[in-house]
Coordinates of C-alpha atoms in Angstrom, one line a residue:
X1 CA 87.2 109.9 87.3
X2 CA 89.6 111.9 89.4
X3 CA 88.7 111.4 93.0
X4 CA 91.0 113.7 95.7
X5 CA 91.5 112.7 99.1
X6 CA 92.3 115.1 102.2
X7 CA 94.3 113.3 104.5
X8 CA 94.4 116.5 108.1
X9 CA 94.1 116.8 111.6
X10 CA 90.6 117.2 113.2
X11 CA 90.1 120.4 115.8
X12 CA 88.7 118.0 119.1
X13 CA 84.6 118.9 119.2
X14 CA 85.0 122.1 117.6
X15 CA 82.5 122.6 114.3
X16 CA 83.7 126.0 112.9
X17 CA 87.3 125.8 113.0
X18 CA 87.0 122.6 111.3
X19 CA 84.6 123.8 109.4
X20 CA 86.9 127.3 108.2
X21 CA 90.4 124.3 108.2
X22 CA 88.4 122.5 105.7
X23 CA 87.4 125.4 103.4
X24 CA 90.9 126.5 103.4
X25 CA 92.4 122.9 102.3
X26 CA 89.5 122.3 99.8
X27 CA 90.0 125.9 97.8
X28 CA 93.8 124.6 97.9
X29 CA 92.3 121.9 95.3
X30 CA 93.2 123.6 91.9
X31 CA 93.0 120.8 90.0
X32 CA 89.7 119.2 88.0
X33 CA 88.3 116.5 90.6
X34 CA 84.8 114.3 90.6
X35 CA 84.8 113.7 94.2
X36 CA 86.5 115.1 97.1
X37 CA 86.7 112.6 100.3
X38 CA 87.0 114.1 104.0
X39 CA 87.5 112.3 107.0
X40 CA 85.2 110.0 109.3
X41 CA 83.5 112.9 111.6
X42 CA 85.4 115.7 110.5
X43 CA 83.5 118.4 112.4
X44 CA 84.8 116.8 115.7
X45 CA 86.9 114.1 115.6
X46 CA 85.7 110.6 116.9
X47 CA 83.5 112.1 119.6
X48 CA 81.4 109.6 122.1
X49 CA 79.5 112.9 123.2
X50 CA 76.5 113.3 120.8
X51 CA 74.4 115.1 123.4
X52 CA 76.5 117.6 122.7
X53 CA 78.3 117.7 119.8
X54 CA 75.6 115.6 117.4
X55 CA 74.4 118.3 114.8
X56 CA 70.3 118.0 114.3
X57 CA 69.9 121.6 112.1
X58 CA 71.8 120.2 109.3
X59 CA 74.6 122.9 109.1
X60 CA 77.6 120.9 107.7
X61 CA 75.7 119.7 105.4
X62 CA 74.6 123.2 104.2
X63 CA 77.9 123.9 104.2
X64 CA 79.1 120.6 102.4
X65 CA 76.1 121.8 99.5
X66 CA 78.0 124.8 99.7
X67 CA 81.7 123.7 98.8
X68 CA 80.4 121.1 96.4
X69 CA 78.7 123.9 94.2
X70 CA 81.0 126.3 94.1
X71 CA 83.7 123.6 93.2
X72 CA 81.8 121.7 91.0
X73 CA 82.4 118.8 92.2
X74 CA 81.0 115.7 94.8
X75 CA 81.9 116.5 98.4
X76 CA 82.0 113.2 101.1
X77 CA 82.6 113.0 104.9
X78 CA 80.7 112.1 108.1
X79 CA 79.2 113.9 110.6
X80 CA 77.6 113.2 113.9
X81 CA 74.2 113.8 113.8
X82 CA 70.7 113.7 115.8
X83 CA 67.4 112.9 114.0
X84 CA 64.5 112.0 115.8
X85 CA 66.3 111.7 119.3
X86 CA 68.4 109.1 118.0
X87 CA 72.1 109.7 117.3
X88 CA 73.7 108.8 113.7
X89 CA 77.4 108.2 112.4
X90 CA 76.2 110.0 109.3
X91 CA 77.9 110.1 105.7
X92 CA 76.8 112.8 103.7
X93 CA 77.3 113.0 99.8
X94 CA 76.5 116.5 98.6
X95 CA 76.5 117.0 95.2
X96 CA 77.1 120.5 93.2
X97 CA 73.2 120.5 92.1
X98 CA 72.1 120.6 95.7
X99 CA 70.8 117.4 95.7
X100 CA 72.6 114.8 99.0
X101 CA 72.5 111.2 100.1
X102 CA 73.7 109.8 103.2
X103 CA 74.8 106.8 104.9
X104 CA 74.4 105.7 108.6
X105 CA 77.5 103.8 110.2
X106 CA 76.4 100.3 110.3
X107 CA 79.2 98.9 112.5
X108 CA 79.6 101.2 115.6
X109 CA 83.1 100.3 117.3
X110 CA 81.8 98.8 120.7
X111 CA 85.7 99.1 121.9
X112 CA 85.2 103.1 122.0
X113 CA 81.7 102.7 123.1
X114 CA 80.1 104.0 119.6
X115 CA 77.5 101.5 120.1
X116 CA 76.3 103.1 123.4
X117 CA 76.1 106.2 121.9
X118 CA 75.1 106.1 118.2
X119 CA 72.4 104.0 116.4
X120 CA 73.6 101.5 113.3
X121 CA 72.7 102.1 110.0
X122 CA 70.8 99.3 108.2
X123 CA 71.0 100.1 104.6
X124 CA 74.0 100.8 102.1
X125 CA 74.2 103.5 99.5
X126 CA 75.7 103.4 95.9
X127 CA 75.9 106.5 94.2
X128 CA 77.0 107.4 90.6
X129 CA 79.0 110.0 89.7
X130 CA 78.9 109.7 85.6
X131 CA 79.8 106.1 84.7
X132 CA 81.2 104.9 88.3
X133 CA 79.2 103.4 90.7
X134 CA 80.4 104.2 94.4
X135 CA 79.8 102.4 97.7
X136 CA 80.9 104.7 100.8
X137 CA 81.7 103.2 104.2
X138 CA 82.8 104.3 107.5
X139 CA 85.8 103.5 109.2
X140 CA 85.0 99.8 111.6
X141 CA 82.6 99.1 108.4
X142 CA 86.3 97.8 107.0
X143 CA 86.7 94.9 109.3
X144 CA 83.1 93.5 107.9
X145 CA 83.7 91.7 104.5
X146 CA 80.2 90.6 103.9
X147 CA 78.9 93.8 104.6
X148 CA 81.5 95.4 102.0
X149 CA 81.4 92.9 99.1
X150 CA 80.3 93.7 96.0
X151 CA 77.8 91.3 94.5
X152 CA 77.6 90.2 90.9
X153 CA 74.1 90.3 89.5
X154 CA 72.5 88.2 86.8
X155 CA 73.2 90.5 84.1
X156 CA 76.8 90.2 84.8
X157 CA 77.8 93.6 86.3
X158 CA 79.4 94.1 89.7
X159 CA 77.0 96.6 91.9
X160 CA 79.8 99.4 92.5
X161 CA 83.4 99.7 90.7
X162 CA 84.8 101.8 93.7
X163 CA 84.2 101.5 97.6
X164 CA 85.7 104.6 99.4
X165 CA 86.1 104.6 103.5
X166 CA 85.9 107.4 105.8
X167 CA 87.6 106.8 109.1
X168 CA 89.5 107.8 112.6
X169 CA 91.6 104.6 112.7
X170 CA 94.4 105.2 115.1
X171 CA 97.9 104.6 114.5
X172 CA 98.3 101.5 116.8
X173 CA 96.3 99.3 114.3
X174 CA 97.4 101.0 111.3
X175 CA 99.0 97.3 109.7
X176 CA 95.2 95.8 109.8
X177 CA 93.8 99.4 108.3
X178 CA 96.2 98.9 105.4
X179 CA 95.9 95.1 105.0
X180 CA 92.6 95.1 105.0
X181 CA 92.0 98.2 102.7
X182 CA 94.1 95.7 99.8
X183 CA 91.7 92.4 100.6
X184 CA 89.1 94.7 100.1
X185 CA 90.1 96.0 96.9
X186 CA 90.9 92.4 95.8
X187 CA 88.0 90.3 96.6
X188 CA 85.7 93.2 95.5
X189 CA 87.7 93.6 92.1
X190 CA 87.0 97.4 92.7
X191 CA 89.3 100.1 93.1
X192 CA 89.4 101.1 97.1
X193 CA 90.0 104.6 98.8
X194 CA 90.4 105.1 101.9
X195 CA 90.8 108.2 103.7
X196 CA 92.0 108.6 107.8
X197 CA 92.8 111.6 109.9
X198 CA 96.1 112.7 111.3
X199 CA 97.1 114.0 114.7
X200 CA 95.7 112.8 118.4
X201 CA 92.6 113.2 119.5
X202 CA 90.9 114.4 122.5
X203 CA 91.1 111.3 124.3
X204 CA 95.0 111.4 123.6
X205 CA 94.8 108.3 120.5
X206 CA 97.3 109.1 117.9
X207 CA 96.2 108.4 114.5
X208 CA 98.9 108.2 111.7
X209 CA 96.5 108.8 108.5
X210 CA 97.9 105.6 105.9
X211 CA 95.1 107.3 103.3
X212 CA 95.5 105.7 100.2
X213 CA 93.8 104.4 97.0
X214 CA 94.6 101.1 95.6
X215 CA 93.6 99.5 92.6
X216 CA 91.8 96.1 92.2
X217 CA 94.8 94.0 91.6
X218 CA 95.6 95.5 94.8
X219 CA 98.4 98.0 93.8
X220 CA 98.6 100.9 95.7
X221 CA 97.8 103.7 93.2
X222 CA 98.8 106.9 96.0
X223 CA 99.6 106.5 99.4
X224 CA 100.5 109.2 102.5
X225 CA 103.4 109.8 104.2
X226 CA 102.9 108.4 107.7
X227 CA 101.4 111.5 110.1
X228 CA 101.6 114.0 107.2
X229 CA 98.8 116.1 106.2
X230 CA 98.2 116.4 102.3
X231 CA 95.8 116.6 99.7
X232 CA 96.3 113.8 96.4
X233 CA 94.2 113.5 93.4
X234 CA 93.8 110.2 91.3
X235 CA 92.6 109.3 88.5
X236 CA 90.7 106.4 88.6
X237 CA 90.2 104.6 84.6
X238 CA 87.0 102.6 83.9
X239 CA 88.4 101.1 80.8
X240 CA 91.6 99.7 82.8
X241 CA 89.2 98.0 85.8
X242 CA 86.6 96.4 82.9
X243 CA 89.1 95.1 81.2
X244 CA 90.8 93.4 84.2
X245 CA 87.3 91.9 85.4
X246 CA 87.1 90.9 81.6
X247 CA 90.0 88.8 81.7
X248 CA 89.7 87.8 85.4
X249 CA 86.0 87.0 85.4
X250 CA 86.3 86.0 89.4
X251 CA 82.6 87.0 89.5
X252 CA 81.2 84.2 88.1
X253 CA 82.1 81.8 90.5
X254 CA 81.3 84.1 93.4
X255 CA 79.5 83.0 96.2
X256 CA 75.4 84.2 96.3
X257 CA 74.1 85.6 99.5
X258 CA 71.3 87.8 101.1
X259 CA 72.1 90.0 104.0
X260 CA 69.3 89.5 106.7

């Protein structure tokens, strides 16, 4: 599977010029991919103002159904929205048949105030794209291991092979972003994405990007310059990550649990 990853400044709180900024980098793609990735809220950047930025007429995600058809491809990234006068951290997947799934934030950074703002998400979503089973997150999600690990059922499968995160993490904790993206990848066995924005924000925090994807040994397969926009496509092999869970069956003395 080739999954690429867009690593770009976010226009502060403005929809359509991300919107048009986003078109622009995702026709660059020229390349086959399976999935593209966008950023956490990449309609407005990290934006504790839902009243008026939250989006409840489901535009972007038109638009997403849009890019993802005429590409051919899966198209990821999160979105402030408003359903039912509550306000969601949303991750849509839109996929080229018109069909979508989302995911709601379930951690909501309480240090920015997300969690004044925004309601948490209670369930998480795997998807399949062919053979791969795929467990998107967003951004804070990172710092919860228990709600990111991948269990190992009875019939001896793991419940996803990759987990991908969406974020805004700034620059000043870019060291925990990047450790903890690795201790992700290895504890999970799973191959790990994760994809941050560039620039500063609106509230003046600098973020420095660090995307990367990183394999479950927890080799960095790609990484980003520090603060450089850019668009990288990896190719992600099944056979390679079954064959190291074959010969490292660290699975089958996992821990069982039951999120309550």
């Amino acid at each position: 599977m080739k999954i690429s990853l867009i690593q770009s400044k976010i226009y502060w709180e403005d929809q359509v010029a991300n919107l048009i900024h986003f078109h622009q980098l995702i026709a660059s793609i020229k390349s086959k991919t399976d999935l593209i990735v966008l950023p956490e809220m990449f309609t407005t950047g990290f934006t504790m103002n839902p009243k008026k930025q939250a989006e409840e007429n489901g535009s972007t995600l038109l638009w997403m159904l849009a890019e993802a058809k005429k590409k051919k491809t899966v198209l990821m990234g999160s979105v402030a929205i408003k359903e039912k006068n509550k306000y969601y951290n949303r991750l849509y997947v839109a996929y080229p048949n018109g069909k979508h799934q989302h995911y709601d934030k379930r951690h909501l950074f309480r240090m920015a105030g997300e969690d004044q703002e925004y309601t948490a998400g209670k369930n998480k979503l795997i998807i399949k794209i062919g053979k791969w089973k795929i467990c998107p997150l967003v951004c804070y999600d990172l710092r919860f291991p228990v709600w990111s690990r991948n269990k190992f059922t009875e019939k001896g499968s793991w419940d996803y092979d990759v987990l991908i995160y969406v974020a805004n993490w700034p620059k000043a904790r870019a060291y925990p972003w990047e450790q903890l993206l690795i201790a992700r990848a290895i504890e999970n066995q799973c191959f790990v994405a994760g994809v941050n924005r560039i620039g500063k924000d609106g509230n003046g925090i600098e973020y420095s990007g660090n995307s990367t994807v990183i394999d479950a040994k927890g080799i960095s397969l790609a990484k980003f310059k520090n603060g450089a926009p850019g668009i990288c496509t990896v190719e992600l092999k099944k056979n390679e990550l079954d064959k190291f869970r074959k010969n490292f069956p660290a699975g089958l003395d996992a821990d069982k649990f039951k999120l309550i």
